[in-house]
C-alpha positions as YAML, in Angstrom:
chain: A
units: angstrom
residues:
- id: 1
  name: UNK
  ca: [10.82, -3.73, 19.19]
- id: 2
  name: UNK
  ca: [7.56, -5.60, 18.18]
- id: 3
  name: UNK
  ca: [4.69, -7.33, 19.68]
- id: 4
  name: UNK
  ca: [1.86, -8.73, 17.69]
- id: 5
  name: UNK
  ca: [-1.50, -8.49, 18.66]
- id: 6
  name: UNK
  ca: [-4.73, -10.41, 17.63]
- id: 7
  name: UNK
  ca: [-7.46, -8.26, 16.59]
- id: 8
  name: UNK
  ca: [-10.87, -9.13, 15.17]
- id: 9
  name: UNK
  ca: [-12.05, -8.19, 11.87]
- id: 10
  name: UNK
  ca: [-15.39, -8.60, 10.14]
- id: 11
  name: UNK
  ca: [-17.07, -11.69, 10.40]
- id: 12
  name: UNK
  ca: [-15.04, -12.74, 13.18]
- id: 13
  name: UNK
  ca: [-11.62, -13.27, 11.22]
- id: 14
  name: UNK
  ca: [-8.45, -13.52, 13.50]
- id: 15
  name: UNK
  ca: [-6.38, -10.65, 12.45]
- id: 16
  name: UNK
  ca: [-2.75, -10.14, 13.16]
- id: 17
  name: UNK
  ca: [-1.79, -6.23, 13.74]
- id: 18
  name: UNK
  ca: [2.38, -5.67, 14.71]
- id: 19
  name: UNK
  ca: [3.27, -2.61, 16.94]
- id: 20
  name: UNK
  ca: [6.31, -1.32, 16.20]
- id: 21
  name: UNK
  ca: [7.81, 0.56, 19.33]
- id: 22
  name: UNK
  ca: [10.98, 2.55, 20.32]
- id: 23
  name: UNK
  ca: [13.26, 0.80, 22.94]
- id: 24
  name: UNK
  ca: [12.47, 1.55, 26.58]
- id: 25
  name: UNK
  ca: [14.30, 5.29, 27.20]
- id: 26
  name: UNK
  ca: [15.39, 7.16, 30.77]
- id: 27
  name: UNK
  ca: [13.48, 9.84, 29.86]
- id: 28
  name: UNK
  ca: [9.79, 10.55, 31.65]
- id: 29
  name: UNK
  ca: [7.03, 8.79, 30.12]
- id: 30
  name: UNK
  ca: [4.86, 10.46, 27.84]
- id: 31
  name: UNK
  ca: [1.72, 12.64, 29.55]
- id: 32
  name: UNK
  ca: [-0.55, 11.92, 26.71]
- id: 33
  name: UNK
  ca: [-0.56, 8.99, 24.12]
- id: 34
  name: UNK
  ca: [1.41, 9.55, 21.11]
- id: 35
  name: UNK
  ca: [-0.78, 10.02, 18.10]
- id: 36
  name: UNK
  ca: [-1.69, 6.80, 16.18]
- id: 37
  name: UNK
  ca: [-0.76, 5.19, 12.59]
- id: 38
  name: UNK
  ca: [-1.82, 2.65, 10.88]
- id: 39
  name: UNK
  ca: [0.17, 0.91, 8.27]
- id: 40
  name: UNK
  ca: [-1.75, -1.11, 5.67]
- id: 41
  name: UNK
  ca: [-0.09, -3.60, 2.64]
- id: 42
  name: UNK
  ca: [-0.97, -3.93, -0.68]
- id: 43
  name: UNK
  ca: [-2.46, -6.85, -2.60]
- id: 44
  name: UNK
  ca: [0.06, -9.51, -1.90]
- id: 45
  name: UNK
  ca: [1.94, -7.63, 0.84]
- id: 46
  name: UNK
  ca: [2.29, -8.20, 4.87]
- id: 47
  name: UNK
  ca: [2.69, -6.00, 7.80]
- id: 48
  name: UNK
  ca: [6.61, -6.51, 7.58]
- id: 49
  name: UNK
  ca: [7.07, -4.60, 4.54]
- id: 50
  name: UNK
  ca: [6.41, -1.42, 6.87]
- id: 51
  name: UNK
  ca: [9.02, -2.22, 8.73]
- id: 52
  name: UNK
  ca: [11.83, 0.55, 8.20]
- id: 53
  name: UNK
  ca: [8.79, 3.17, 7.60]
- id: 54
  name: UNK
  ca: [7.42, 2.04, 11.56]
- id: 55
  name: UNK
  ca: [10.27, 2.41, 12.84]
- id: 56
  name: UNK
  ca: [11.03, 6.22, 12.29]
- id: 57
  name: UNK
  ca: [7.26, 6.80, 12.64]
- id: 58
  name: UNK
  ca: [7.47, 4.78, 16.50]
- id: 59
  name: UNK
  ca: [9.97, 8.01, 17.42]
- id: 60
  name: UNK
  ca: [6.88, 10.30, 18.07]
- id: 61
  name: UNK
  ca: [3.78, 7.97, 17.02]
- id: 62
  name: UNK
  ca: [1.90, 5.02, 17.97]
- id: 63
  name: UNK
  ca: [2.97, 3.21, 14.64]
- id: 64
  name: UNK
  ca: [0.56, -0.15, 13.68]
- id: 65
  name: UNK
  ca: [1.08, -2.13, 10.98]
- id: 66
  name: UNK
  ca: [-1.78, -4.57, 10.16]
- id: 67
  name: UNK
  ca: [-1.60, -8.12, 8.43]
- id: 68
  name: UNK
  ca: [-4.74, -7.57, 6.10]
- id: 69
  name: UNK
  ca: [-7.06, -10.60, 5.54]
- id: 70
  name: UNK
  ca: [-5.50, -13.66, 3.14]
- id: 71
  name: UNK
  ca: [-2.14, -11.83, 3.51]
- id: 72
  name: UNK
  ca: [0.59, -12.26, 6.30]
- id: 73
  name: UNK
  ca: [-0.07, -13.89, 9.48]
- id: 74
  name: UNK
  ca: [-3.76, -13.17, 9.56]
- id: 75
  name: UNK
  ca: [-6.53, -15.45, 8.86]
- id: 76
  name: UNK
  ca: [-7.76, -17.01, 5.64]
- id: 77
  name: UNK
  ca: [-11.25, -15.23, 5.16]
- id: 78
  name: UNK
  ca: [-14.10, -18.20, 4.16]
- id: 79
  name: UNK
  ca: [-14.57, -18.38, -0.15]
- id: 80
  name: UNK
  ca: [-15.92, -15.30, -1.28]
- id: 81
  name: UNK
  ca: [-15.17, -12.89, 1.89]
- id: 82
  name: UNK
  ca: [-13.07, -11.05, -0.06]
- id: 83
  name: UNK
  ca: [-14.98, -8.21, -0.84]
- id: 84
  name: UNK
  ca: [-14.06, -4.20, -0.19]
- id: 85
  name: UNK
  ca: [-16.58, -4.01, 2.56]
- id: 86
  name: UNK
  ca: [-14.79, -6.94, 4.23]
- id: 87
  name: UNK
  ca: [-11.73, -5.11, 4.25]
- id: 88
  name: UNK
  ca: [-12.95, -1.49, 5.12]
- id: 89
  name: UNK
  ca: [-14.73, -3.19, 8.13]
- id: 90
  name: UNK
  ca: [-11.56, -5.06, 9.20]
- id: 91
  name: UNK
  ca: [-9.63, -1.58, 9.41]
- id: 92
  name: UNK
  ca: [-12.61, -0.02, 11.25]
- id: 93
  name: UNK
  ca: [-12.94, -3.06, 13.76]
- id: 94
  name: UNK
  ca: [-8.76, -2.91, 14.39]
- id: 95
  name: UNK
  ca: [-8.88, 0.81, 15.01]
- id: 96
  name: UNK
  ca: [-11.55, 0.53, 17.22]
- id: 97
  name: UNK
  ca: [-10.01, -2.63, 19.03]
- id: 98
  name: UNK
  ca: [-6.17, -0.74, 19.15]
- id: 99
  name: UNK
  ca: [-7.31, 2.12, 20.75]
- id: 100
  name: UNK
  ca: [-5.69, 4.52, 17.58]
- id: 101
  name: UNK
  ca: [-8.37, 6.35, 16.33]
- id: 102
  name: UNK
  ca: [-8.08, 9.15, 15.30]
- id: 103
  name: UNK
  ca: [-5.61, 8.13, 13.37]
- id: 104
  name: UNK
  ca: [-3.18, 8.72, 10.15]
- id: 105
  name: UNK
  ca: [-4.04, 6.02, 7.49]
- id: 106
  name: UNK
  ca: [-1.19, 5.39, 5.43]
- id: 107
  name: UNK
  ca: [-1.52, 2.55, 2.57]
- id: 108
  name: UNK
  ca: [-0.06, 1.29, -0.31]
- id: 109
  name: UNK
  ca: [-1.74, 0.33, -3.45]
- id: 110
  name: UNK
  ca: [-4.74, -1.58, -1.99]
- id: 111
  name: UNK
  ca: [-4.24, -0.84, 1.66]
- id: 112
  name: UNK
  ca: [-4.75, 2.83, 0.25]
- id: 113
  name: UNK
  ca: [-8.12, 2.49, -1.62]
- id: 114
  name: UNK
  ca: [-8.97, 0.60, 1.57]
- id: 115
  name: UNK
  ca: [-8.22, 3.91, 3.95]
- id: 116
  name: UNK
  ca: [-9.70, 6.19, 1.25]
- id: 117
  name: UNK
  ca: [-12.38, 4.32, 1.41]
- id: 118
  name: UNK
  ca: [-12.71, 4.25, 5.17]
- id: 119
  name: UNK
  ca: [-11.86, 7.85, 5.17]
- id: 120
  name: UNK
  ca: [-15.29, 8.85, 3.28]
- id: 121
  name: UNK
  ca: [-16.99, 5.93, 5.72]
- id: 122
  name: UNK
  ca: [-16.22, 6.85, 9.19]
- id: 123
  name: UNK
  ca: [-14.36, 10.23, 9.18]
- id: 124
  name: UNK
  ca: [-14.08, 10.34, 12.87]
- id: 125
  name: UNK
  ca: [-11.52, 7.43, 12.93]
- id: 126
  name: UNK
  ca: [-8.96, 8.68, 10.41]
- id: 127
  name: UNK
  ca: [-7.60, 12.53, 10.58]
- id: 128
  name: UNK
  ca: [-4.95, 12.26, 8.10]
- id: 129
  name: UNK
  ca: [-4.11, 9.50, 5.36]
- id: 130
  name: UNK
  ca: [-1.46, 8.74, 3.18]
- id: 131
  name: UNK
  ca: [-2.57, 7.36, -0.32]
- id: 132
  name: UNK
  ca: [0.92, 5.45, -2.28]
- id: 133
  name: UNK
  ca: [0.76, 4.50, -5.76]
- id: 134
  name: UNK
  ca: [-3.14, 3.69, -6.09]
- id: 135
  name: UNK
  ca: [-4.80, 4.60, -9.23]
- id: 136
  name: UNK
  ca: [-8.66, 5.61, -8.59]
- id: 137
  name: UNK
  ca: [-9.75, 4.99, -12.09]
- id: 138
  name: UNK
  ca: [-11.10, 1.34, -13.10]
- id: 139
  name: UNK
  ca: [-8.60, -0.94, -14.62]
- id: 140
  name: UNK
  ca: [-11.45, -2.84, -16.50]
- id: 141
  name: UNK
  ca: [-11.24, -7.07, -17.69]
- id: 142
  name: UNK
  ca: [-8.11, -6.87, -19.74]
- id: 143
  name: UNK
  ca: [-5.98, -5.88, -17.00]
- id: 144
  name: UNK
  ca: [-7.64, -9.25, -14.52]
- id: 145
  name: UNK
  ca: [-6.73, -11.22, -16.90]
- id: 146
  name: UNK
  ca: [-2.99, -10.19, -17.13]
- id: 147
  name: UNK
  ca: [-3.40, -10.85, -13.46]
- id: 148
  name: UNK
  ca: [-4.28, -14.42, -13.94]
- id: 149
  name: UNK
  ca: [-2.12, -15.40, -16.94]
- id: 150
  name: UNK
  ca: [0.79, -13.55, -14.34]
- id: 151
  name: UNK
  ca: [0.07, -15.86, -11.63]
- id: 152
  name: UNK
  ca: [0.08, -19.41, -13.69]
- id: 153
  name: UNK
  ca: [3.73, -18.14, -14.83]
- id: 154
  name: UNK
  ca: [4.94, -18.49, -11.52]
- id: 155
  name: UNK
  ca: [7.80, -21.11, -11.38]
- id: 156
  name: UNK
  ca: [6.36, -22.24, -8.15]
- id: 157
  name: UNK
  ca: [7.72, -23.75, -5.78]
- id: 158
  name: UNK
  ca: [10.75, -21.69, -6.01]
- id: 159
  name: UNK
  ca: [13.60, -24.18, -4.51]
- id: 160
  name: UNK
  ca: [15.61, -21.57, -2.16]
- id: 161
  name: UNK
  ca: [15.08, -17.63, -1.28]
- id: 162
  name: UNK
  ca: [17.38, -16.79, -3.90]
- id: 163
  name: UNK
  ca: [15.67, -18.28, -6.90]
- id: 164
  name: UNK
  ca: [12.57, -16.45, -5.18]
- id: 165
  name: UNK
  ca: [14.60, -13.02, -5.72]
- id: 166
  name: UNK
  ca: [16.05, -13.87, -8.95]
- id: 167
  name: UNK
  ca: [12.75, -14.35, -10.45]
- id: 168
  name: UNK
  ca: [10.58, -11.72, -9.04]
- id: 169
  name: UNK
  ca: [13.32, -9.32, -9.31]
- id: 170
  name: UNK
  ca: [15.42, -10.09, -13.09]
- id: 171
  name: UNK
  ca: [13.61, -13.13, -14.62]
- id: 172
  name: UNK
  ca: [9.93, -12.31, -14.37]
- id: 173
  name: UNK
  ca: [9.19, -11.41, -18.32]
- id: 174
  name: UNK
  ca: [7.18, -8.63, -16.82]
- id: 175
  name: UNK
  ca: [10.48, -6.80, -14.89]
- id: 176
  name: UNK
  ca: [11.77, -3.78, -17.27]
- id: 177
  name: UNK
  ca: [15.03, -3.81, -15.93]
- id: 178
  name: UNK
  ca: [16.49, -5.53, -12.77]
- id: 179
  name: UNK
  ca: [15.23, -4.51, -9.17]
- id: 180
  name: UNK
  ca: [16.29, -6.02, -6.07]
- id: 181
  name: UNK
  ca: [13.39, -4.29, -3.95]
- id: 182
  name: UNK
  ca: [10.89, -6.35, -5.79]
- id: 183
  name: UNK
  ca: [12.87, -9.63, -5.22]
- id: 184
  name: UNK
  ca: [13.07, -8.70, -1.57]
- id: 185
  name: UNK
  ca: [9.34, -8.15, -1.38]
- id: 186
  name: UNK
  ca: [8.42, -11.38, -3.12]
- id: 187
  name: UNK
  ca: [10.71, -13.38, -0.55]
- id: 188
  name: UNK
  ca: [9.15, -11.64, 2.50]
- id: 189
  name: UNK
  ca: [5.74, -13.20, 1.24]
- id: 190
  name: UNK
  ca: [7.10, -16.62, 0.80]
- id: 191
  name: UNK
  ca: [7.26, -19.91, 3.31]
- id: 192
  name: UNK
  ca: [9.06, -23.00, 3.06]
- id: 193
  name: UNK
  ca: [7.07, -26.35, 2.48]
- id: 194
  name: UNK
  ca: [7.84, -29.96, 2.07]
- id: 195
  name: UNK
  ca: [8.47, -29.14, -1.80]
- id: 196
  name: UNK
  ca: [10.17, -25.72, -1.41]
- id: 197
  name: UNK
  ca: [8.88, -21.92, -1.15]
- id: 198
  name: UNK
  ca: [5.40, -20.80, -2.01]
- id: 199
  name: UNK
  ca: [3.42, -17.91, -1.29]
- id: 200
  name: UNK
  ca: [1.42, -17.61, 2.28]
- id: 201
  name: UNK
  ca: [-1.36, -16.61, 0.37]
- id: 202
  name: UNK
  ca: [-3.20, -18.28, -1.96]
- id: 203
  name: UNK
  ca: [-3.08, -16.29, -5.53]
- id: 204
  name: UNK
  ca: [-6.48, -17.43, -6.35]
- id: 205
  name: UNK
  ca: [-7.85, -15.31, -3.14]
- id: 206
  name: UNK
  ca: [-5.65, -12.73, -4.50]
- id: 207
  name: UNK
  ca: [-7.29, -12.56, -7.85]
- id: 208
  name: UNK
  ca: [-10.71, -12.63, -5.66]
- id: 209
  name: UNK
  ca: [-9.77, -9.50, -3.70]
- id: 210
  name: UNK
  ca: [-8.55, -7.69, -6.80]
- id: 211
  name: UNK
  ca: [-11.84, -8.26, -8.88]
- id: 212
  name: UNK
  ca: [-13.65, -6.54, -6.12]
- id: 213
  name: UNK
  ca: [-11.81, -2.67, -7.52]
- id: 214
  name: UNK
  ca: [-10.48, -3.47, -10.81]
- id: 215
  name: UNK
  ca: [-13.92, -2.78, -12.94]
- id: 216
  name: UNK
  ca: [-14.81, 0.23, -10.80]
- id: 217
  name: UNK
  ca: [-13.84, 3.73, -10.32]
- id: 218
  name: UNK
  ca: [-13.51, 5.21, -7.24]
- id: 219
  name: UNK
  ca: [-13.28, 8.80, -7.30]
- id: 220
  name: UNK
  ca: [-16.74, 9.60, -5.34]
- id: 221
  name: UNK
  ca: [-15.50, 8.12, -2.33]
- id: 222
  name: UNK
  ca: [-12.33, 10.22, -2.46]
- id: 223
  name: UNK
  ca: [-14.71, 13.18, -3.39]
- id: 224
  name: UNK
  ca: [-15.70, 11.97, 0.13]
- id: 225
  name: UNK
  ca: [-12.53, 12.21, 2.20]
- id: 226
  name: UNK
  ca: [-12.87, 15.40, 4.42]
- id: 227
  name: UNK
  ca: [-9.67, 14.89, 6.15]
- id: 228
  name: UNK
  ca: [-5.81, 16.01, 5.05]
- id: 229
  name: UNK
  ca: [-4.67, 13.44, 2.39]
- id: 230
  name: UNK
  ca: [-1.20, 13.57, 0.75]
- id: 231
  name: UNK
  ca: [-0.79, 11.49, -2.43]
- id: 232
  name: UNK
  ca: [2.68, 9.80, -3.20]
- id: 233
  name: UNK
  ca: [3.77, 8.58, -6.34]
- id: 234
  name: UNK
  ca: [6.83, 7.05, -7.92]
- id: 235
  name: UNK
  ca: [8.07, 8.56, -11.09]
- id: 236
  name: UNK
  ca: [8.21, 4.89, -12.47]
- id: 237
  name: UNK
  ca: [5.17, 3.64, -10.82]
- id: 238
  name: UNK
  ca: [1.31, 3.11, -11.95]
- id: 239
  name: UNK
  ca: [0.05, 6.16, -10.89]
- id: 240
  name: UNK
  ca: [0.50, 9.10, -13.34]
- id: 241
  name: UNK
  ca: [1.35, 12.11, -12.72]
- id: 242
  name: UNK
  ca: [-2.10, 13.49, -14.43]
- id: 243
  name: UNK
  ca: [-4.37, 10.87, -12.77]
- id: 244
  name: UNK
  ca: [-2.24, 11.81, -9.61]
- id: 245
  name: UNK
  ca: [-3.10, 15.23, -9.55]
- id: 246
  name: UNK
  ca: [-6.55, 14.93, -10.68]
- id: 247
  name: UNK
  ca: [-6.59, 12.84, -7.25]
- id: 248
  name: UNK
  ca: [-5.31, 16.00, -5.65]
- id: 249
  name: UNK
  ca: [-7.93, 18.11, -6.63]
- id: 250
  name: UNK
  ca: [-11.15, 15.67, -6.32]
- id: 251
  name: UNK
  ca: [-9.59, 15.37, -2.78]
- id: 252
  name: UNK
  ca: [-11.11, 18.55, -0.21]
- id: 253
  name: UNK
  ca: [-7.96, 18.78, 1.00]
- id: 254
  name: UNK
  ca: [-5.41, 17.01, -1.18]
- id: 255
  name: UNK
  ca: [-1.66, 17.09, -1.47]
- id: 256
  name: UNK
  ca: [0.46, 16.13, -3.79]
- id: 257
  name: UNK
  ca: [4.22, 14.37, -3.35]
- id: 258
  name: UNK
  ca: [6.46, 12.14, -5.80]
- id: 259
  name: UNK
  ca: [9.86, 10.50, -5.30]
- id: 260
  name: UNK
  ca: [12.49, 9.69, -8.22]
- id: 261
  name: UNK
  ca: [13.99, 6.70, -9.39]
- id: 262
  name: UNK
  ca: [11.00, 4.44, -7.61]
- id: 263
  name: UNK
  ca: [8.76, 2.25, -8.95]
- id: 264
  name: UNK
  ca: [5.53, 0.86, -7.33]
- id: 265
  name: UNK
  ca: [7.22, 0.03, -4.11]
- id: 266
  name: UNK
  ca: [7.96, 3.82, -3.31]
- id: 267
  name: UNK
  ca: [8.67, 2.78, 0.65]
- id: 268
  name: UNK
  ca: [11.08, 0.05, -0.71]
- id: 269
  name: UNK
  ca: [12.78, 1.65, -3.85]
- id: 270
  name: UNK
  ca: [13.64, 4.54, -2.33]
- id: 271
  name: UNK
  ca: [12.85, 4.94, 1.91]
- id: 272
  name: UNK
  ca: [14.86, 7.77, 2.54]
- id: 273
  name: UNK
  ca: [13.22, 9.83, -0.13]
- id: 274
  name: UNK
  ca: [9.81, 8.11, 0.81]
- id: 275
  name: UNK
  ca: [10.39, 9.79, 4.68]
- id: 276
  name: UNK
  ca: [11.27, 12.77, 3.01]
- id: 277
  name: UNK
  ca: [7.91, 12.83, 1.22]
- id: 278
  name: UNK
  ca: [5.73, 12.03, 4.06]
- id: 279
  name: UNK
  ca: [7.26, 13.24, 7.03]
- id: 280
  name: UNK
  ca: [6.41, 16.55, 6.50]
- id: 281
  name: UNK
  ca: [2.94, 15.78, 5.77]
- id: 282
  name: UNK
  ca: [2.44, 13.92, 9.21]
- id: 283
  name: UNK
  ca: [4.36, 16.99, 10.64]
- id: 284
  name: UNK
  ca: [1.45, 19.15, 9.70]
- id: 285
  name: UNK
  ca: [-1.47, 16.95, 10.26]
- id: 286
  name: UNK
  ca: [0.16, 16.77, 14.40]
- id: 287
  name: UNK
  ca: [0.20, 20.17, 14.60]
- id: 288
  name: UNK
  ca: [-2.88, 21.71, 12.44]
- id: 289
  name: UNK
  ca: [-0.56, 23.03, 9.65]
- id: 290
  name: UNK
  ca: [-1.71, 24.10, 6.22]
- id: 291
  name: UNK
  ca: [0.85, 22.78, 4.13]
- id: 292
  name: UNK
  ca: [-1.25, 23.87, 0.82]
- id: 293
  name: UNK
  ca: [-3.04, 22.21, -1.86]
- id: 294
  name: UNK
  ca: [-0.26, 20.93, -4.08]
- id: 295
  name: UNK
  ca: [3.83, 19.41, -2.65]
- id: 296
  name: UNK
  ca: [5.48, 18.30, -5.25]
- id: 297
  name: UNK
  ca: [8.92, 15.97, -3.82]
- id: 298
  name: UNK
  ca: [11.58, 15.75, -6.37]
- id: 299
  name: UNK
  ca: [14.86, 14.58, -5.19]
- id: 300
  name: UNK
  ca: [16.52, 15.12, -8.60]
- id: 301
  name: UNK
  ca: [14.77, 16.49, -11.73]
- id: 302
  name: UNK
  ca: [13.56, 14.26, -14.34]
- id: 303
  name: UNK
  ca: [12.22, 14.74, -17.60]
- id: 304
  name: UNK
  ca: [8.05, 16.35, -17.81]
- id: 305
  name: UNK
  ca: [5.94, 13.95, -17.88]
- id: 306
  name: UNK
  ca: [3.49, 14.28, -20.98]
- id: 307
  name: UNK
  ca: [0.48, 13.15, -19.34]
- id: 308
  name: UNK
  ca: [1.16, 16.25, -16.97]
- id: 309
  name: UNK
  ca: [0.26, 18.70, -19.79]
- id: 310
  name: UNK
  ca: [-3.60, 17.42, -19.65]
- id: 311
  name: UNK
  ca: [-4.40, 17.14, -16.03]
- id: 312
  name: UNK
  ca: [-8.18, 17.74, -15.70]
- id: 313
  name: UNK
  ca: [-8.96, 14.45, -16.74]
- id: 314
  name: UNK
  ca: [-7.47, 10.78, -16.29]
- id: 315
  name: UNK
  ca: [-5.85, 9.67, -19.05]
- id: 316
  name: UNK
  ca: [-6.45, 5.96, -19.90]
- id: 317
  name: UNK
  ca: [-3.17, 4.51, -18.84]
- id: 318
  name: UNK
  ca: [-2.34, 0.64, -19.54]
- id: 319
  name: UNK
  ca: [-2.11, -1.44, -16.20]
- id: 320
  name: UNK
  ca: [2.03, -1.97, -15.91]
- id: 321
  name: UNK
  ca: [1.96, -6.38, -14.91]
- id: 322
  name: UNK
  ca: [5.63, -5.72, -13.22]
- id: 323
  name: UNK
  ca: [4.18, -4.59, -9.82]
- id: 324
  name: UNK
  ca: [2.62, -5.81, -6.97]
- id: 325
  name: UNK
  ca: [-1.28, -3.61, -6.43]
...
């Protein structure tokens, strides 16, 4: 089951936050709450794309997923409330409005640098996160403007569902090889008009919202995280495996997971090797576990990664246009 409810995020923008529960059981209810999760999209995404990861998490948690601002069902933010603080205080203002805190964080892409970010802010709301596929160097200008020349390709509008997925996930010139996932994730972000499908948000917002990271670095606020963190990467993703464990050590108390044959979308490419990743990580944060410093997650081995032979510093990596951030 799940029930949406309206929260209020900075400014006063309506925000729209899905709980994702098990069916009613026979057995006695709970004595205490179950331990709460948040669930936060990247650029582009919506709450619905944690759908199959809420679901196993609602078996023992409280399991949130949250429409960020521009994105989903939640509100349009006014021109130019797009900014990181915007979004770190909508998080804040939805944990303190749900009740979850403390809580696990776990985000994708944006929705991570978002909780890693709230993580160094307000370390009594979050006492575990999940960072997916999030780089925490800077991307710098060249890699905006891919952005923008990306968007203007778009064939839009798109006439039926199907041309949405055929695009996004053979015909996009920025797609290496065919992948469904990313077709199904473009089509879940989609609504039909009086001239066919288009995106709910607006891509020009989206560029606004990604300007806000892409020239910085952010590795003193994950210096600043004092709570369990587990970063997960897809072999085929944008996060290195270098830069990825360089995030592991800045991190006071950073581990380290990655899943084969996925791309970006590690939660959609691959979920049952994305639960195997994580699960054990939540595991440990619910009962006080050490799990150590370092996890690697391999389901099948893969060649070494060259970048892995240099890991004390980020390597300058190109930004890959074939995924959503």
């Amino acid at each position: 089951m799940v029930r949406r409810i309206d929260v209020t995020g900075a400014g006063g923008l309506r925000l729209a936050a899905w709980e994702f529960a098990d069916p009613p059981k026979t057995d006695p209810p709970r004595t205490a709450p179950a331990p709460g999760v948040l669930l936060l999209h990247g650029l582009m995404g919506r709450a619905s794309h944690w759908a199959s990861t809420a679901r196993w998490l609602s078996e023992r948690h409280r399991a949130v997923a949250l429409d960020q601002r521009g994105h989903g069902q939640s509100d349009k933010a006014p021109e130019g409330q797009y900014t990181r603080e915007a979004y770190v205080e909508d998080v804040e203002a939805a944990l303190e409005q749900l009740g979850l805190a403390p809580t696990v964080l776990i985000g994708h892409a944006m929705g991570a640098l978002t909780g890693w970010q709230l993580a160094a802010k307000r370390p009594d709301l979050v006492r575990g996160l999940i960072i997916c596929d999030m780089r925490a160097s800077a991307l710098g200008a060249a890699s905006q403007r891919e952005w923008e020349d990306w968007f203007k390709a778009w064939p839009v509008p798109f006439a039926t569902l199907a041309d949405v997925r055929k695009w996004f996930g053979e015909d996009d010139p920025w797609v290496e090889r065919p992948n469904p996932s990313r077709g199904e994730f473009y089509a879940e972000v989609m609504h039909e008009s009086a001239d066919g499908w288009r995106p709910v948000f607006e891509p020009e917002q989206m560029l606004k919202s990604r300007q806000t990271w892409v020239y910085d670095a952010h590795w003193e606020e994950l210096a600043q995280v004092q709570c369990p963190a587990l970063v997960v990467r897809g072999l085929d993703g944008e996060l290195g495996r270098a830069e990825a464990q360089e995030m592991v050590r800045v991190l006071p108390h950073g581990q380290y997971a990655e899943v084969a044959d996925a791309g970006h979308l590690v939660h959609y490419d691959q979920p049952e090797a994305w639960r195997a990743a994580i699960e054990p990580f939540l595991d440990g944060v619910l009962t006080g576990q050490d799990l150590g410093p370092v996890r690697r997650i391999m389901p099948r081995t893969r060649g070494v990664d060259r970048a892995a032979r240099s890991p004390r510093r980020p390597p300058h990596r190109p930004h890959r246009r074939l995924s959503p951030c």
